[in-house]
XYZ file of C-alpha atoms in Angstrom:
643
model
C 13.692 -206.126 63.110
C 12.598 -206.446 59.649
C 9.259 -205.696 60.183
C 10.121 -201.928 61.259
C 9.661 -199.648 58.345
C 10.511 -196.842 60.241
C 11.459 -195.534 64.577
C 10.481 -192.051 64.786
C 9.761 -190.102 68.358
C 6.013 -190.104 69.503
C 5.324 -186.323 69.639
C 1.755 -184.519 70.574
C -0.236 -182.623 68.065
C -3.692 -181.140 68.486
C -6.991 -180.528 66.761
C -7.502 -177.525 64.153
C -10.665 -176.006 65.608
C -26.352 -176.035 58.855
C -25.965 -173.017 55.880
C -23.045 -174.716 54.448
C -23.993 -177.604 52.399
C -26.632 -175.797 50.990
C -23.873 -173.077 50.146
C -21.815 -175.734 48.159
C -24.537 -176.519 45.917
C -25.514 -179.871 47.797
C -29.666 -179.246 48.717
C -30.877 -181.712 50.340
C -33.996 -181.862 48.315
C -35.373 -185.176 46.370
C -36.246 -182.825 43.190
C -32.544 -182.038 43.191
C -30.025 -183.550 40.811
C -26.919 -182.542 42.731
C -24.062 -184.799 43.859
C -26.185 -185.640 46.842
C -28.309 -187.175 44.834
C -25.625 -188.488 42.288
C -23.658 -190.133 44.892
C -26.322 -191.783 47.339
C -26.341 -189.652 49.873
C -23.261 -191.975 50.674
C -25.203 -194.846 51.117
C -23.123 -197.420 53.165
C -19.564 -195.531 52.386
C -17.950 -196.024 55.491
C -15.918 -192.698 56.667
C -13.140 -193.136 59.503
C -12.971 -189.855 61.868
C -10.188 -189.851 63.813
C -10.699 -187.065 66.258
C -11.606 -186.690 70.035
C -14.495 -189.386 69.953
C -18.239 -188.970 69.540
C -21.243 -188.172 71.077
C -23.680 -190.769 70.611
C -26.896 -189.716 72.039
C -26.868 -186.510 69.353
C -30.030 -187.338 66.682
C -27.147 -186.343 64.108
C -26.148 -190.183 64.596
C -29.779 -191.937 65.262
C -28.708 -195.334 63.698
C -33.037 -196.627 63.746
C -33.361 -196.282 60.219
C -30.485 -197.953 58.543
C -29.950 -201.200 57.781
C -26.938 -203.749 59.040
C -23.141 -202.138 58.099
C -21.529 -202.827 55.152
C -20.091 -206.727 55.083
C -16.693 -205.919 54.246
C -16.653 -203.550 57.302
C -14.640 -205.720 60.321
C -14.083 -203.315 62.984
C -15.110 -203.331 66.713
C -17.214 -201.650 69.222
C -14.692 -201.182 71.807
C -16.496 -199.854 74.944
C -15.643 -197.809 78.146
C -16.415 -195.229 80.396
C -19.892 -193.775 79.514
C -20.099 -196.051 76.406
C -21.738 -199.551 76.159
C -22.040 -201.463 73.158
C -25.192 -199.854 72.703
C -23.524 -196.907 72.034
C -22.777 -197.973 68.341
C -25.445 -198.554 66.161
C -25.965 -198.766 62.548
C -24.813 -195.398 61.836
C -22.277 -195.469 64.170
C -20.749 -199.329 63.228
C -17.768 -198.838 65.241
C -15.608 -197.181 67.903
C -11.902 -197.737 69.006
C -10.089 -195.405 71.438
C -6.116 -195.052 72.496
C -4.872 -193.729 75.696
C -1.924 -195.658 76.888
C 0.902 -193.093 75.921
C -0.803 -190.405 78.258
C -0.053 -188.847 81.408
C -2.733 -188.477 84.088
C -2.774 -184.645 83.629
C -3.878 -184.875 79.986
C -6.726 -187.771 80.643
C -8.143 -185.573 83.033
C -11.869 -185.473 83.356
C -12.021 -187.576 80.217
C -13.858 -190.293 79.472
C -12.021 -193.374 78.986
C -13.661 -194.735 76.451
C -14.902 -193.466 72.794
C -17.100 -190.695 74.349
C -16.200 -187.607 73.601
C -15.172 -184.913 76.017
C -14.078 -181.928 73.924
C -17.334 -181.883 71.473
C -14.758 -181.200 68.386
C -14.956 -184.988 67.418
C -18.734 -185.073 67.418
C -18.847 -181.461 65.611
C -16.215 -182.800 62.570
C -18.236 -186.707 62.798
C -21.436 -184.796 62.365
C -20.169 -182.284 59.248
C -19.105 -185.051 57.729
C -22.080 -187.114 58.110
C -24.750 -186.330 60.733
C -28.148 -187.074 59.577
C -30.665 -184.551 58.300
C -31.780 -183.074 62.356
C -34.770 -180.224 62.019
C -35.008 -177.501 64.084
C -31.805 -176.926 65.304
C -29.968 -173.646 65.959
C -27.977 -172.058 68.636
C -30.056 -169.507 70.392
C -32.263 -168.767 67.700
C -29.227 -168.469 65.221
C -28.677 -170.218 62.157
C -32.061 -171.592 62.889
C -32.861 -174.780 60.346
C -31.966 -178.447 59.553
C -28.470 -179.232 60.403
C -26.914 -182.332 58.515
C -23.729 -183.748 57.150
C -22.432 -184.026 53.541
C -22.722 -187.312 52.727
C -25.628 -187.898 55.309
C -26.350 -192.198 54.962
C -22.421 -192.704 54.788
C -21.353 -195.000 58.145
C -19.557 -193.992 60.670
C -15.899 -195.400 61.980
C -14.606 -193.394 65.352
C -11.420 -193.731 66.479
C -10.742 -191.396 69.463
C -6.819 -190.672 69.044
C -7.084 -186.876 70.945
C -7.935 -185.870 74.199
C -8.884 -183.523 76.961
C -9.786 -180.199 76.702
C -6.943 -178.865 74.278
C -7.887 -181.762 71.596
C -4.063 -182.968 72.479
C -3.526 -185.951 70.016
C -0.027 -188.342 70.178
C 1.712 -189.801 66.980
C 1.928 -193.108 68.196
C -2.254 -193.403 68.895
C -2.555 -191.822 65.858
C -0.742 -194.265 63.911
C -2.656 -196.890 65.448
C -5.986 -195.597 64.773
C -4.749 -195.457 61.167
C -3.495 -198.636 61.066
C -6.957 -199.984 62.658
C -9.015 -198.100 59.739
C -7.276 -199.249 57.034
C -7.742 -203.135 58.342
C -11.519 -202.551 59.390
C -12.502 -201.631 55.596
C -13.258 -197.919 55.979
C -13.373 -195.980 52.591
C -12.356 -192.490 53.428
C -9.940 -191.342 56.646
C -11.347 -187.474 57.906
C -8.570 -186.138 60.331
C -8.792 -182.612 61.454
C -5.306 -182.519 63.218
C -2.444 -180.389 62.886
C 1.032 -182.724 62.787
C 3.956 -183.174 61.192
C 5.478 -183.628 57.363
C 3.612 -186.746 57.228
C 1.573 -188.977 59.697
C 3.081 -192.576 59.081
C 0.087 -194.978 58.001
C -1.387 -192.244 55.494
C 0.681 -193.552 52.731
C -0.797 -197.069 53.127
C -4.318 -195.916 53.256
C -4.205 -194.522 49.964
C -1.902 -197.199 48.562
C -4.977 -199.438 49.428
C -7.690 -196.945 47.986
C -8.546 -195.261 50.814
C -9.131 -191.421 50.297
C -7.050 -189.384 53.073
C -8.420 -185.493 54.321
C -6.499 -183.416 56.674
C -6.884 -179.893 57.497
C -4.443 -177.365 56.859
C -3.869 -175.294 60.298
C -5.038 -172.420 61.921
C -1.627 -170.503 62.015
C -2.608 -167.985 59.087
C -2.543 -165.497 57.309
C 1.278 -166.288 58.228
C 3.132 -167.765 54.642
C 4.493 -171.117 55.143
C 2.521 -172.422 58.253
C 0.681 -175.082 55.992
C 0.311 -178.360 57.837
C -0.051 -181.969 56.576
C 1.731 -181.463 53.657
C 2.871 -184.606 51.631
C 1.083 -185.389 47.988
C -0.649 -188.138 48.774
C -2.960 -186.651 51.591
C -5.715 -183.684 50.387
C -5.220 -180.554 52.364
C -8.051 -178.401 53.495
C -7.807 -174.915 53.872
C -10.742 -172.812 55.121
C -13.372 -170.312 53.745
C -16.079 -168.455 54.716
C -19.951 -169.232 53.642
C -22.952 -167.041 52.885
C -24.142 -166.237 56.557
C -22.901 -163.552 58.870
C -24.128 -162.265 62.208
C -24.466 -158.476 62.726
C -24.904 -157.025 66.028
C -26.578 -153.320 66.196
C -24.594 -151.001 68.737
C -26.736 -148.012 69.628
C -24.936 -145.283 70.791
C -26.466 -142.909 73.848
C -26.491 -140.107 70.704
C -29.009 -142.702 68.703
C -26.221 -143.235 65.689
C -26.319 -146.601 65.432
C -23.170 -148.925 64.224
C -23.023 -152.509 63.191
C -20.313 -154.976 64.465
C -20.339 -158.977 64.412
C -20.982 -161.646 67.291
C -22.822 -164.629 68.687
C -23.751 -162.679 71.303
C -27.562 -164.403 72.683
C -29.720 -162.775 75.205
C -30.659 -165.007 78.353
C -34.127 -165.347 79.559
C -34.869 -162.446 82.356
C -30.813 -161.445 82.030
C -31.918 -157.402 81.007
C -28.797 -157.119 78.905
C -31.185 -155.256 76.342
C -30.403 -151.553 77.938
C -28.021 -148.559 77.912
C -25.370 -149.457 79.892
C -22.570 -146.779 80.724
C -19.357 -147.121 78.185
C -15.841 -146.638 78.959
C -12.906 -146.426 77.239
C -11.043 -149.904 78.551
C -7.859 -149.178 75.795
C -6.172 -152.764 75.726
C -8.281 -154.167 78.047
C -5.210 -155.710 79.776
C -5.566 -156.177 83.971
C -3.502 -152.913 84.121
C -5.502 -150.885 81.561
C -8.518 -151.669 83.522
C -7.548 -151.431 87.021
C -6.891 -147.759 86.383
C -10.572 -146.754 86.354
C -13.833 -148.614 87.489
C -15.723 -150.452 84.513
C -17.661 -152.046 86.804
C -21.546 -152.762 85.714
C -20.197 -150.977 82.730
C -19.869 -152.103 78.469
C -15.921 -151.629 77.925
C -14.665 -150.906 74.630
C -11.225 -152.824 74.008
C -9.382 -150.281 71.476
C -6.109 -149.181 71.830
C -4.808 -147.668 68.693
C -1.162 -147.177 68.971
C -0.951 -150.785 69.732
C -2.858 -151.764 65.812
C 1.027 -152.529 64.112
C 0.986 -155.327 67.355
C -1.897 -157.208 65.862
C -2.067 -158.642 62.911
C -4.038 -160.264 63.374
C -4.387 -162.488 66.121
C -7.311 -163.127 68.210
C -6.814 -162.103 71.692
C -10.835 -161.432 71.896
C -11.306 -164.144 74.805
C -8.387 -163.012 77.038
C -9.688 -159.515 76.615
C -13.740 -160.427 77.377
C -11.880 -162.280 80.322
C -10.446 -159.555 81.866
C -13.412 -157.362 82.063
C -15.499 -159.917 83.064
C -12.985 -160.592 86.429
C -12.943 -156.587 86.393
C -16.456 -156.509 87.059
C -17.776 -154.811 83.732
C -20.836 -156.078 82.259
C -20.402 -156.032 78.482
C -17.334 -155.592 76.005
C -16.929 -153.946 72.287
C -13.439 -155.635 70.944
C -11.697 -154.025 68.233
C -9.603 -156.227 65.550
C -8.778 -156.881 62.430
C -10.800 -159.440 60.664
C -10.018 -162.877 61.535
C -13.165 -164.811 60.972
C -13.219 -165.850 64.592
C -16.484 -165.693 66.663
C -17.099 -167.177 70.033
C -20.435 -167.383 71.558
C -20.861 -164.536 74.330
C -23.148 -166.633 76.492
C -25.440 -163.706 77.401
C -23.004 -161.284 78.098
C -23.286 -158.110 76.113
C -20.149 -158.367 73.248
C -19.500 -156.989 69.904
C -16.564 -157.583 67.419
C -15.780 -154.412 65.305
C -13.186 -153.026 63.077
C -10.565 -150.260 63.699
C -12.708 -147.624 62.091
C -16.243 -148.283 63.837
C -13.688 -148.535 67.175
C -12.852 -145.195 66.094
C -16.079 -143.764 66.043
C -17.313 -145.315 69.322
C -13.969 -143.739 70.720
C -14.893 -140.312 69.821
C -18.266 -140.720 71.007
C -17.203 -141.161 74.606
C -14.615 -138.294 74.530
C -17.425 -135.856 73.490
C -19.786 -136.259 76.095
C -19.739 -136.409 80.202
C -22.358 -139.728 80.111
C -20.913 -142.055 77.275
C -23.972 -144.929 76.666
C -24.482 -147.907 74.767
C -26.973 -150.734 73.695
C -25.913 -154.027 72.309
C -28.453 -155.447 70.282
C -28.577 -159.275 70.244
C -26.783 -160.689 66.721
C -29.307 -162.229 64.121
C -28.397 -163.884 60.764
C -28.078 -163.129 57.449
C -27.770 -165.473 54.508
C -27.885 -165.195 50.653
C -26.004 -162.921 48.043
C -26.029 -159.954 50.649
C -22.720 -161.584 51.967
C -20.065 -161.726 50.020
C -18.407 -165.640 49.842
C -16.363 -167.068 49.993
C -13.238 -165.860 51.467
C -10.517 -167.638 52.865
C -10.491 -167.511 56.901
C -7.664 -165.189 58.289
C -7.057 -168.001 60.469
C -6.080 -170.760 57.490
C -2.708 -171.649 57.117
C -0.573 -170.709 53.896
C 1.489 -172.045 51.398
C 4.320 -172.155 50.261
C 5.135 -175.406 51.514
C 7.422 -175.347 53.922
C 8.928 -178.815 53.466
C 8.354 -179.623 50.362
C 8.477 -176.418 47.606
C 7.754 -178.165 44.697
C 4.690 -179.504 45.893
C 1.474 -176.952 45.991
C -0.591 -176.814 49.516
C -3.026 -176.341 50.613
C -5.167 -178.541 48.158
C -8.012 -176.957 48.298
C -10.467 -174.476 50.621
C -13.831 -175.650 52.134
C -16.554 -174.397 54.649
C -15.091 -173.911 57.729
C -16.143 -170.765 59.629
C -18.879 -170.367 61.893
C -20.293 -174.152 61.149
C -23.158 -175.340 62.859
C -22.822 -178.765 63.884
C -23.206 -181.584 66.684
C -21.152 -181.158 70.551
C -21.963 -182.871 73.420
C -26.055 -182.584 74.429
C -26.791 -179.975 71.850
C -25.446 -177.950 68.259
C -22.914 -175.329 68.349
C -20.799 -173.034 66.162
C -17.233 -173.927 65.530
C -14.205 -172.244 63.341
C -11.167 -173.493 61.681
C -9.757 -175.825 59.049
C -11.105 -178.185 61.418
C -14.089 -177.830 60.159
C -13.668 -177.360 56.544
C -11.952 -180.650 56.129
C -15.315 -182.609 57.154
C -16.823 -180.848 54.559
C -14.328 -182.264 51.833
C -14.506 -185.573 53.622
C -18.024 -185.587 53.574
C -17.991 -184.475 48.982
C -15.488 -187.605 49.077
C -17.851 -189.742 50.101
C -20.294 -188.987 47.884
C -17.547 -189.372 44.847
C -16.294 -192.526 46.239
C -19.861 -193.766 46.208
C -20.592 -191.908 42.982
C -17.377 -192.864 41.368
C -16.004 -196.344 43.322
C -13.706 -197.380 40.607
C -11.949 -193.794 41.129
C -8.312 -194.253 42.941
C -7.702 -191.676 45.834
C -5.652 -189.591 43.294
C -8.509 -189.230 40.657
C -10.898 -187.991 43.475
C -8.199 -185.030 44.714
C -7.761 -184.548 41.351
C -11.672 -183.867 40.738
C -11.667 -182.053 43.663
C -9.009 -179.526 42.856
C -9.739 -179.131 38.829
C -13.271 -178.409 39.404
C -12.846 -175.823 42.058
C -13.637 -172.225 41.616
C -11.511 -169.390 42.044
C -14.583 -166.782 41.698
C -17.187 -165.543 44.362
C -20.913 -165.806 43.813
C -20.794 -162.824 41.827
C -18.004 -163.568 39.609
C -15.618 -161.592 41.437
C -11.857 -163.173 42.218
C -12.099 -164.545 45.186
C -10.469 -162.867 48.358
C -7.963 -163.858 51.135
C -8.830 -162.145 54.617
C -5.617 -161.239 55.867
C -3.846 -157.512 56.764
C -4.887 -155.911 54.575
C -6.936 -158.118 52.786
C -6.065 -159.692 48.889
C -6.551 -161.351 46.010
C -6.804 -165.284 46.792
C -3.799 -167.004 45.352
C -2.833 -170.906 45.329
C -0.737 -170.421 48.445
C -4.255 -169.567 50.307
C -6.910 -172.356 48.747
C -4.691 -174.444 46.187
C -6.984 -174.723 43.077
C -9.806 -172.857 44.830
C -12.920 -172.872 46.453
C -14.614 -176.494 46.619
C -17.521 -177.110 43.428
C -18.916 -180.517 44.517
C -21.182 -180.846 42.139
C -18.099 -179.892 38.865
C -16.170 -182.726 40.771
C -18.743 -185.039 39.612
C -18.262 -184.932 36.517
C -14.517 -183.385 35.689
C -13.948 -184.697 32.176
C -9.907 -185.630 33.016
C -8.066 -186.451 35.687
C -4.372 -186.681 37.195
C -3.922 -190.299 38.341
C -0.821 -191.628 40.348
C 0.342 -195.083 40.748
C 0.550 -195.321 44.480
C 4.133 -196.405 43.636
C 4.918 -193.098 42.350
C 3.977 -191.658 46.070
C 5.973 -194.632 47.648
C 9.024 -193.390 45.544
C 8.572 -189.822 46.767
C 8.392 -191.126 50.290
C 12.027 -192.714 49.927
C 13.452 -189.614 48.630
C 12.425 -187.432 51.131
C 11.285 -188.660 54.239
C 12.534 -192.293 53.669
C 15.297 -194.397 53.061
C 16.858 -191.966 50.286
C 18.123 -195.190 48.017
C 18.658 -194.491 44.080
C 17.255 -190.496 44.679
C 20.257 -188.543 43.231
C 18.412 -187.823 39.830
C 14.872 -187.533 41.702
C 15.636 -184.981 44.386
C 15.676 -181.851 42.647
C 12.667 -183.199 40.454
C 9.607 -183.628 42.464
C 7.951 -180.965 40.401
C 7.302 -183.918 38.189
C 4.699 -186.179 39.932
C 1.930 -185.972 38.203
C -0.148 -183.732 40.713
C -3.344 -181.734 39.707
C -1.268 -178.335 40.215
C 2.792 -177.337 39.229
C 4.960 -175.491 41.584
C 8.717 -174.574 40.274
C 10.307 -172.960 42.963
C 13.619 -172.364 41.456
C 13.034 -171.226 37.961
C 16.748 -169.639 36.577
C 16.287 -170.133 32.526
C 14.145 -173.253 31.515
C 12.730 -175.679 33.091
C 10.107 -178.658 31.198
C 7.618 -180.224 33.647
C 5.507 -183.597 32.109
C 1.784 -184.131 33.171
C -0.585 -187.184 32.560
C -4.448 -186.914 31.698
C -7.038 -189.403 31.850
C -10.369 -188.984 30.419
C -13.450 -190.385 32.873
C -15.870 -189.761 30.362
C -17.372 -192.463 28.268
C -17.473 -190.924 25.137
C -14.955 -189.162 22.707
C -13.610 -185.781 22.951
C -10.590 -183.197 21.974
C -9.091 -180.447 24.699
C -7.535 -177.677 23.921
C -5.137 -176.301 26.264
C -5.023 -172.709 27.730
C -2.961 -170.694 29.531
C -3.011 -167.728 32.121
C 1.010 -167.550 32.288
C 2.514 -166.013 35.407
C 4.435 -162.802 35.676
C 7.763 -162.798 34.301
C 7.287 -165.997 33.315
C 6.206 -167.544 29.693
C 4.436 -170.909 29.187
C 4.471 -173.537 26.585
C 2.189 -176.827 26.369
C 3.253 -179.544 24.167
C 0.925 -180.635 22.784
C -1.596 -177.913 23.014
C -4.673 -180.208 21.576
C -5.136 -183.962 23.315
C -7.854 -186.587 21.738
C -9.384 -189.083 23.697
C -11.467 -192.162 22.053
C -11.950 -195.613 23.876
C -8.765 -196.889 22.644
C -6.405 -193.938 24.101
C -8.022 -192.716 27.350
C -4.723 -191.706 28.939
C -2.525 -188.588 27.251
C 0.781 -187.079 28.457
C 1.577 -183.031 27.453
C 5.031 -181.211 28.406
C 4.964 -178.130 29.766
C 8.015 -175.722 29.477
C 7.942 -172.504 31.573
C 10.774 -169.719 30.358
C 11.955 -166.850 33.183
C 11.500 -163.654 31.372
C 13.629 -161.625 33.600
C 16.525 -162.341 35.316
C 15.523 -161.992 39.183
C 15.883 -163.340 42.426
C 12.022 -162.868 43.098
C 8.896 -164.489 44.643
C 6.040 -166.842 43.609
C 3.641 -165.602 40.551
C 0.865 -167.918 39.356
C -1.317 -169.007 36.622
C -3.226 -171.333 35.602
C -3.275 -174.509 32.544
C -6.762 -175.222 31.854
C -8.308 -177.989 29.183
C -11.243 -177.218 27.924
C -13.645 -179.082 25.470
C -16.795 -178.400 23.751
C -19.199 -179.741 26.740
C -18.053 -177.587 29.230
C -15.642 -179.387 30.979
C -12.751 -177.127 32.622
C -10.226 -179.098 33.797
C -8.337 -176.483 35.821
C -4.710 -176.349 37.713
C -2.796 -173.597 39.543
C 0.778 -172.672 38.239
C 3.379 -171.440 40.778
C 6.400 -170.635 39.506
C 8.910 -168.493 41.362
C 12.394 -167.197 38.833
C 15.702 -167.525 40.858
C 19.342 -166.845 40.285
C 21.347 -168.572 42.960
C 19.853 -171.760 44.758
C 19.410 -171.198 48.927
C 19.013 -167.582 48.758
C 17.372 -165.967 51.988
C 14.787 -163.403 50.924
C 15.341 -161.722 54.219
C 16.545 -158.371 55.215
């Protein structure tokens, strides 16, 4: 039929599972001058989450003090199980939801209807942006006002994943993209893992609609970088300002600090010294061999450290001695940024060395004891952030070389946000990409004239690449490193920089469209393009097959009003050198739009791996316009670096 663009098979995909804002720079407060403030709170900017539904009872989406949606909004309330038409409001101007490609094992104990079941729809919806809630924590932790970025934008649900596992199909994804983009929404927030590209996404931003996926939860693995087409921005995840210690008090008094979101239940009497054993893996055989029960277990075994790194295996562990009969657990890991409530059971996550010293402690004495403390929070400068998550999936990309992802890195670990009857911590890229959505909206309504290219560019120019203390930022990961552009792209996320950028890297959606036909499309009139898609003009330049020369053409457009000269610099990568042509660009009202060449040389004749760099333009008003370099010297094309 000549209607079909495309037949592809429908295949299953799921979900990438209050200090934050406040962390990026965005405070809430009316004295502020932020890009809050700048953007309108993202007054009537209508943001599309296509998730696992909503919650709508949560005070994070109290429509009573907004006024009618938007006119060019045309969507539907489409109603169900559990969900009237009362259910959307003024906040929440519309809900669709898609289940007809399911079996009857995945509905289970779902709602049929927009009402979410899972909680991870509400969580992202509410991140994005939930309304300013006081007094919300979980337990007592992370105690405060909870909120979303762009806190007045609308909200648009389309419930494309269900059950338990967030499972989401292609085909009612592609419908709930298709339904956004024809009932006006302004910026598309989906926190789903998938494939090269998710058909619709291409003609959302052809029509000015601002796309945000996250990147995947499959790190610190290289190459496991999901959603990875230019078009889309990518959202890897970091860490914030806020961690929760949890005192362990040994029976000898020395007293050792680990991390949870371990919470003491009323009357429970978890607060004493508890006998400690030595549970080694904490597997059912491990602790069938000697009685833990009524007991804290610690979960260390050390000859089996080279077998995890890292992975998070904390749950199936806390499991076992839980069915085992023990009371409490101590897990021992390497870092991966992961913590799960403990629901009143006595838990700890610590690192290989504190393991060790808890495991000499209960070889050196007949009556090994223990105390867990309940966690509490700490926020401010005493903890060191950001840092990408272990969990956050890694460039290169896997299908595309020449194209740089992830785009950028965002909130995402331990977040505090909206579920079903209450607010609860969630981790992953999941939640990071709300938080982008969320600094979109604020552009968009900031910036509306801006095309969905000039907003990722923004985004990833602005972005910082230092801690708060003007450290390089680090990558958790075994051991832990340096942050390069395969881990956050152009950095850590600088909403308010983004505001004001000084130039950006536009594309003509047909540029994108062209880039579609040559690799995931129709292939027609490609033989020159192929090997060149280093050359659209992205905010970033990846070479992946560097042998003597190679010249790579960029376009800058200034967004300022006024006047002004850049001058180029450049942090060149290892064994390569770089060249900008020209190295000064002038912008007046007549020539807004500049092109520059820039040639990168291989130094040494290798087959190696990726260095980077950097091309910044600066001018005199403190504009830093900012992209990552990636550049990787080769001598024979579809070499395996394997051995």
């Amino acid at each position: 039929m000549p209607d079909v663009i495309s037949v592809i098979p429908n295949r299953k995909f799921t979900a990438h599972t209050t200090r934050s804002w406040d962390f990026l720079g965005l405070d809430y407060s009316s004295h502020s001058n932020s890009l809050l403030q700048k953007g309108m709170y993202g007054e009537d900017i209508i943001i599309g989450v296509i998730d696992s539904g909503i919650w709508p009872e949560s005070k994070s989406f109290d429509g009573t003090r907004y006024g009618p949606p938007p006119t060019r909004w045309k969507g539907i309330c489409q109603t169900g199980d559990s969900f009237g038409p009362r259910n959307c409001s003024n906040k929440i101007i519309g809900a669709r939801w898609y289940a007809s490609d399911l079996s009857s094992d995945e509905l289970e104990g779902e709602y049929m209807s927009p009402r979410d079941y899972a909680g991870h729809g509400t969580h992202t919806a509410s991140t994005a942006a939930g309304n300013l809630v006081s007094n919300t924590s979980f337990h007592g932790l992370a105690a405060g006002s909870a909120r979303g970025g762009a806190p007045r934008a609308r909200l648009a649900i389309y419930k494309a994943c269900w059950g338990s596992g967030v499972r989401c199909s292609e085909a009612a994804l592609l419908a709930a993209v298709d339904d956004a983009i024809n009932d006006g929404v302004d910026v598309i927030s989906m926190s789903i893992g998938g494939p090269d590209e998710f058909p619709g996404t291409l003609h959302a931003v052809a029509k000015g609609i601002t796309v945000v996926f996250s990147a995947g939860n499959e790190g610190p693995a290289p190459q496991s970088v999901k959603n990875n087409v230019p078009w889309v921005i990518t959202v890897a995840a970091s860490t914030i300002d806020r961690s929760f210690p949890t005192v362990i008090t040994l029976g000898n008094s020395q007293t050792l600090v680990g991390q949870s979101i371990y919470y003491e239940i009323q009357h429970s009497n978890t607060n004493n010294f508890t006998t400690l054993v030595d549970g080694s893996s904490c597997d059912n055989t491990a602790l069938t061999e000697q009685n833990v029960t009524g007991k804290i277990v610690l979960c260390y075994n050390s000859n089996a450290i080279p077998g995890v790194l890292p992975r998070y295996n904390f749950g199936e562990a806390a499991q076992n001695v839980l069915d085992a009969g023990g009371r409490g657990i101590i897990y021992a890991q390497y870092t991966t940024n992961l913590l799960e409530p403990c629901h009143g059971v006595p838990c700890a996550l610590v690192d290989f060395d504190i393991a060790n010293k808890i495991n000499s402690y209960i070889y050196s004495t007949s009556t090994p004891l223990v105390k867990i403390s309940p966690a509490y929070n700490i926020e401010g400068k005493q903890v060191l952030a950001p840092r990408v998550a272990a969990f956050s999936s890694r460039g290169p990309n896997p299908r595309f070389p020449g194209i740089l992802k992830p785009d950028i890195a965002a909130s995402g670990v331990s977040i505090l946000a909206a579920v079903n009857g209450g607010y609860q911590f969630m981790s992953g890229t999941s939640m990071a990409c709300p938080h982008v959505t969320g600094i979109v909206a604020l552009l968009k309504s900031l910036h509306p004239d801006w095309s969905p290219a000039a907003i990722k560019s923004a985004v990833i120019t602005t972005a910082s690449d230092i801690d708060s203390y003007g450290v390089q930022i680090e990558a958790e990961s075994t051991p832990r490193k340096i942050a390069d552009p395969f881990d956050y792209g152009g950095g850590h996320i600088d909403p308010n920089k983004a505001a004001d950028p000084g130039l950006v890297y536009d594309i003509d959606p047909n540029d994108y469209t062209k880039f579609f036909n040559c690799t995931l499309g129709p292939s027609d009139d490609c033989d020159s393009y192929v090997g060149q898609l280093y050359q659209l003009n992205v905010p970033s330049i990846t070479v992946p097959d560097l042998k003597d020369i190679v010249s790579v053409w960029r376009t800058v457009t200034n967004v300022r009003p006024i006047n002004s000269t850049y001058k180029s610099f450049v942090q060149s990568p290892d064994g390569v050198s770089v060249f900008v042509e020209p190295n000064l660009l002038s912008f007046d009202s007549k020539n807004k739009v500049k092109t520059f060449k820039v040639t990168f040389v291989a130094n040494r004749k290798v087959q190696g791996d990726y260095t980077f760099g950097s091309l910044t333009w600066s001018d005199s008003l403190n504009h830093s316009v900012r992209i990552p370099l990636a550049i990787r010297t080769i001598i024979q094309d579809y070499y395996a670096d394997t051995a």
